[in-house]
GROMACS .gro file of C-alpha atoms in nm:
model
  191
    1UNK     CA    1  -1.580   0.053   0.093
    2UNK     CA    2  -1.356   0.351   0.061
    3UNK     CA    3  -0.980   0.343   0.104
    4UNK     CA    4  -0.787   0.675   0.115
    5UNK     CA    5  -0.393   0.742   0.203
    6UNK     CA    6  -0.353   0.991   0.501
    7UNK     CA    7  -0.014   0.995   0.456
    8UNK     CA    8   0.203   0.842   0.268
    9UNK     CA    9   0.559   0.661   0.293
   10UNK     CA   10   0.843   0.939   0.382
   11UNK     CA   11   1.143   0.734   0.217
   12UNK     CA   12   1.194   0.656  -0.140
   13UNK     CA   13   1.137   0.287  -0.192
   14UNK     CA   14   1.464   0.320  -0.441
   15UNK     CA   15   1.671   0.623  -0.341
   16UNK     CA   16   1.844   0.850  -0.625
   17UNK     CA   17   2.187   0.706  -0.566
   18UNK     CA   18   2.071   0.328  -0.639
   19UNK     CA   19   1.885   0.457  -0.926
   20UNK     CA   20   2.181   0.601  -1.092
   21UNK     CA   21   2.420   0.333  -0.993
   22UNK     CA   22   2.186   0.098  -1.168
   23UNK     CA   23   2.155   0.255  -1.522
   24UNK     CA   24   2.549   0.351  -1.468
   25UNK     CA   25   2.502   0.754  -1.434
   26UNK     CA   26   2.623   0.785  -1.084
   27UNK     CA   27   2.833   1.082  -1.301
   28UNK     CA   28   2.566   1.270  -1.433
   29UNK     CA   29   2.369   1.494  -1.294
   30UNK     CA   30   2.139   1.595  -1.620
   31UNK     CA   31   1.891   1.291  -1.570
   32UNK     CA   32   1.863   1.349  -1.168
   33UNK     CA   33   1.486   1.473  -1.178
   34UNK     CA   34   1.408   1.230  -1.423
   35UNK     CA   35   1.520   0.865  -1.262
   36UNK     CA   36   1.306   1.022  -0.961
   37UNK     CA   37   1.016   1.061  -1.145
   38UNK     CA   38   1.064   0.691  -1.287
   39UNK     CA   39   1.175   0.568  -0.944
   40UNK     CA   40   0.815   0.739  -0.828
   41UNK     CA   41   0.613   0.629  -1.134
   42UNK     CA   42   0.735   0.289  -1.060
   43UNK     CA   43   0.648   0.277  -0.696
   44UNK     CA   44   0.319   0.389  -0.780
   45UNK     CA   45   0.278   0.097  -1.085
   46UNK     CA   46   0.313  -0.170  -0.744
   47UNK     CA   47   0.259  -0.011  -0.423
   48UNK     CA   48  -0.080   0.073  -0.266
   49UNK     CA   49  -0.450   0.046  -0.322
   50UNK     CA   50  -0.399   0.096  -0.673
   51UNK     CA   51  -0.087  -0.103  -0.723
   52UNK     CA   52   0.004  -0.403  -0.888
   53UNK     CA   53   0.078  -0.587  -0.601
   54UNK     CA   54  -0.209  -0.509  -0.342
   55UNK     CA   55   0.004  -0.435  -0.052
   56UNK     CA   56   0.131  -0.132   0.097
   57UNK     CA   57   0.527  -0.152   0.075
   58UNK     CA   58   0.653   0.201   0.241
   59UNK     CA   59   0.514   0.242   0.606
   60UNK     CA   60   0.253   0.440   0.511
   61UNK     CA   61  -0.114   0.527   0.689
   62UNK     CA   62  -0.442   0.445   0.576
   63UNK     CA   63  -0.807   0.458   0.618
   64UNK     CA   64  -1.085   0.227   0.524
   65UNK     CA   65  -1.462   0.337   0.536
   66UNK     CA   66  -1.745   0.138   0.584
   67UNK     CA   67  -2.107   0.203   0.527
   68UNK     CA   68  -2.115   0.018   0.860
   69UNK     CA   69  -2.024  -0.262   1.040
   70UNK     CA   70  -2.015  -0.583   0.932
   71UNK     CA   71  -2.173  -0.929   1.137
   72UNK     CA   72  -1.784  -1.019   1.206
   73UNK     CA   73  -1.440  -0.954   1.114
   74UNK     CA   74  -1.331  -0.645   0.929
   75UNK     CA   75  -1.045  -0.746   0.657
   76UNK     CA   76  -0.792  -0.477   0.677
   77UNK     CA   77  -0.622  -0.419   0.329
   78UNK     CA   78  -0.262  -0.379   0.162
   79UNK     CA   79  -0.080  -0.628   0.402
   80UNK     CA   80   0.169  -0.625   0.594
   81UNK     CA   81  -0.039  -0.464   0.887
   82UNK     CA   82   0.167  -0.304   1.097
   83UNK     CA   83  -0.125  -0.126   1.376
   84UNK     CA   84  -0.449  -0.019   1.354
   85UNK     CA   85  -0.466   0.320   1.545
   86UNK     CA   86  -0.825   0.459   1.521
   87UNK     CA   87  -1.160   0.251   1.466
   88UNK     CA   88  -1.433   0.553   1.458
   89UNK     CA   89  -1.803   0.584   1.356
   90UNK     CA   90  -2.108   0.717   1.349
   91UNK     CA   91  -2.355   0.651   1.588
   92UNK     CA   92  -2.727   0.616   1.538
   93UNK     CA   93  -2.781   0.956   1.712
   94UNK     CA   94  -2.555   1.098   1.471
   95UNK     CA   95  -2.243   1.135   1.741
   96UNK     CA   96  -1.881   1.044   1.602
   97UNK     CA   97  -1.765   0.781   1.851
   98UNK     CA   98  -1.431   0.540   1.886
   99UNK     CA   99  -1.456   0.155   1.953
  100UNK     CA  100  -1.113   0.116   2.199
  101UNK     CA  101  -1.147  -0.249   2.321
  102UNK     CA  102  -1.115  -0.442   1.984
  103UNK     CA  103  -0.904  -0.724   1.864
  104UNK     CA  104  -0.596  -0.761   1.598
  105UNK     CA  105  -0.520  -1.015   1.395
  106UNK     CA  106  -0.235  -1.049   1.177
  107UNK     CA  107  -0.012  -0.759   1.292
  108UNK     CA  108   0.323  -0.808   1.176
  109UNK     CA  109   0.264  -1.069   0.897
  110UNK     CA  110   0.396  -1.035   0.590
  111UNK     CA  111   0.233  -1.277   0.438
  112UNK     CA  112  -0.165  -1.259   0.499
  113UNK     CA  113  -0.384  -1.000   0.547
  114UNK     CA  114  -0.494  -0.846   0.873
  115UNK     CA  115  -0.830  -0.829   1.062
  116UNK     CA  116  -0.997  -0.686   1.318
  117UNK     CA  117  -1.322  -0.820   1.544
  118UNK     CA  118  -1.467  -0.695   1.833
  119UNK     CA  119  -1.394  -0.758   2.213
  120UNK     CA  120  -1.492  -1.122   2.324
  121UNK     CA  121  -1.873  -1.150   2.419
  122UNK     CA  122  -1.944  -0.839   2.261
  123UNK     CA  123  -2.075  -0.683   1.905
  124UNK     CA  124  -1.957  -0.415   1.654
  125UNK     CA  125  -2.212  -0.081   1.752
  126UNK     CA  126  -2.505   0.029   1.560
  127UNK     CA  127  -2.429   0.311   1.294
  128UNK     CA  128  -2.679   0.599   1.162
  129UNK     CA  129  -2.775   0.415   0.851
  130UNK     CA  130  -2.785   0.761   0.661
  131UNK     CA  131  -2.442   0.789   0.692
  132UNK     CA  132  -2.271   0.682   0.367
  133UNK     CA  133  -1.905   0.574   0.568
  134UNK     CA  134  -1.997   0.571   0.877
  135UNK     CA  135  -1.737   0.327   1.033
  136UNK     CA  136  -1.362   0.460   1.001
  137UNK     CA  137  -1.008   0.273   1.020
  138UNK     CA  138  -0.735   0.409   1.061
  139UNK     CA  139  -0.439   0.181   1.030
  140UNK     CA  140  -0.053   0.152   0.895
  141UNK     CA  141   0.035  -0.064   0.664
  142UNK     CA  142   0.367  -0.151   0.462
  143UNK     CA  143   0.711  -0.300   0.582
  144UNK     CA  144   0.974  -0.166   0.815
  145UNK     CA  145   1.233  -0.278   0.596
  146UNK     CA  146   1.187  -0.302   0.214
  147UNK     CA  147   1.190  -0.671   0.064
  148UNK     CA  148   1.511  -0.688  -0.143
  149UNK     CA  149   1.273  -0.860  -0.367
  150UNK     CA  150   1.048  -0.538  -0.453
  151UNK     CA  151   1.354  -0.313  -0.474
  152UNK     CA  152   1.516  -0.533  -0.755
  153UNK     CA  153   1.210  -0.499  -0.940
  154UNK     CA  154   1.139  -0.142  -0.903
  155UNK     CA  155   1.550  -0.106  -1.022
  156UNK     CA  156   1.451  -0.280  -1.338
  157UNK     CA  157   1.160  -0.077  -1.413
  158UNK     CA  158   1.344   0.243  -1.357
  159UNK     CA  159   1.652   0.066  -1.578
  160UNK     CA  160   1.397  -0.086  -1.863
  161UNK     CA  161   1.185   0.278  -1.910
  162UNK     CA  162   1.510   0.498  -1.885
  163UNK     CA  163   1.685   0.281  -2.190
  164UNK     CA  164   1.334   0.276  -2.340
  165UNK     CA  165   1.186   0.599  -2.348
  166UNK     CA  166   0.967   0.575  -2.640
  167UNK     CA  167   0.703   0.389  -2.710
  168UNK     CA  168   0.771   0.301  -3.060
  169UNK     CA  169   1.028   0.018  -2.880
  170UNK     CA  170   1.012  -0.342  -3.004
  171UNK     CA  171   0.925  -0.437  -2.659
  172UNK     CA  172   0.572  -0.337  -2.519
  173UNK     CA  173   0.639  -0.047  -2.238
  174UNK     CA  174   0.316  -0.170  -2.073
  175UNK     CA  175   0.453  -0.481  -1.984
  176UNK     CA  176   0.677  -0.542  -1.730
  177UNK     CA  177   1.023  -0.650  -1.810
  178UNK     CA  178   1.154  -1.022  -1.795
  179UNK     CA  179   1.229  -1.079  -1.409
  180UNK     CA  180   1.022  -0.847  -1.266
  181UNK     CA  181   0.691  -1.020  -1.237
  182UNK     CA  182   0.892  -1.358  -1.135
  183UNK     CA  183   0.997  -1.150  -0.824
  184UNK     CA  184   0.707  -0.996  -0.718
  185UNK     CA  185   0.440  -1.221  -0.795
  186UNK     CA  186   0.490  -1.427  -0.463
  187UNK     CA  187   0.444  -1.124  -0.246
  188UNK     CA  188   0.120  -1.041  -0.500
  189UNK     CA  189  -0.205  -1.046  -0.251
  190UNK     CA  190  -0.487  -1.152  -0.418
  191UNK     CA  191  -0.715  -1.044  -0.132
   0.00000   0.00000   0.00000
């Protein structure tokens, strides 16, 4: 399984402005290109197949390869599914084909993760067994409006590592500070 971002989130999770109000520099201009490179470095430490969480918070797109298809239902990663928009493969004659008539499960839902199966009565296709990721998914992922939750946090990261530059600080910059794991830990998927 392979999981690769087409393209990625357009917004800032935490915009400049809320940055700056939040480590009081609204006033100061000097640190600009530095809160949005923790603001970024913090959205990357939780957001996306590589983040903390395991869940795609920006609407962003996706896609998941498969060697090929599984006996049932294909798990769609970093919940909340918002669509999936192109199931392709590789047929055993070598042809790239798309599977239209397939069903969705858990579009919308914040909480769990989504799936896919095929149409009733019927069976994912054969794929060229040669073909290392033969079956892709193309899908978005990630909420339509940020959890107030997961922008708190990201504001106390971006507070915590621009008081704390250095890593000769008592406290240990590779922990997370008080508060932040208590708010995102219940949107954590474990999946």
């Amino acid at each position: 399984m392979a999981l690769k971002l087409v393209t990625a989130a357009t917004a800032p999770l935490v915009t400049l402005a809320e940055a700056k109000r939040h480590v009081h520099a609204e006033d100061f201009i000097d640190d600009d290109a530095y809160l949005e490179a923790l603001v970024a470095t913090a959205t990357a430490h939780i957001d996306g197949a590589s983040g903390w969480l395991g869940r795609a918070i920006g609407s962003s797109v996706w896609q998941l390869r498969l060697d090929c298809f599984p006996c049932e239902r294909i798990n769609i990663p970093l919940p909340p599914l918002q669509d999936v928009t192109e199931l392709a493969y590789t047929a055993t004659d070598g042809t790239s084909q798309t599977v239209t008539d397939f069903r969705e499960f858990g579009v919308g839902s914040a909480n769990g993760q989504g799936f896919i199966l095929p149409a009733y009565d019927e069976e994912w296709p054969d794929t060229r067994d040669d073909q290392p990721e033969a079956v892709r998914i193309t899908f978005t992922a990630g909420y339509s409006t940020i959890p107030v939750q997961v922008k708190h946090a990201l504001l106390l990261l971006v507070g915590d590592w621009y008081r704390n530059r250095e890593n000769a600080s008592e406290i240990k910059l590779n922990e997370m500070p008080r508060g932040v794991d208590a708010l995102l830990y219940p949107l954590r998927f474990w999946g």
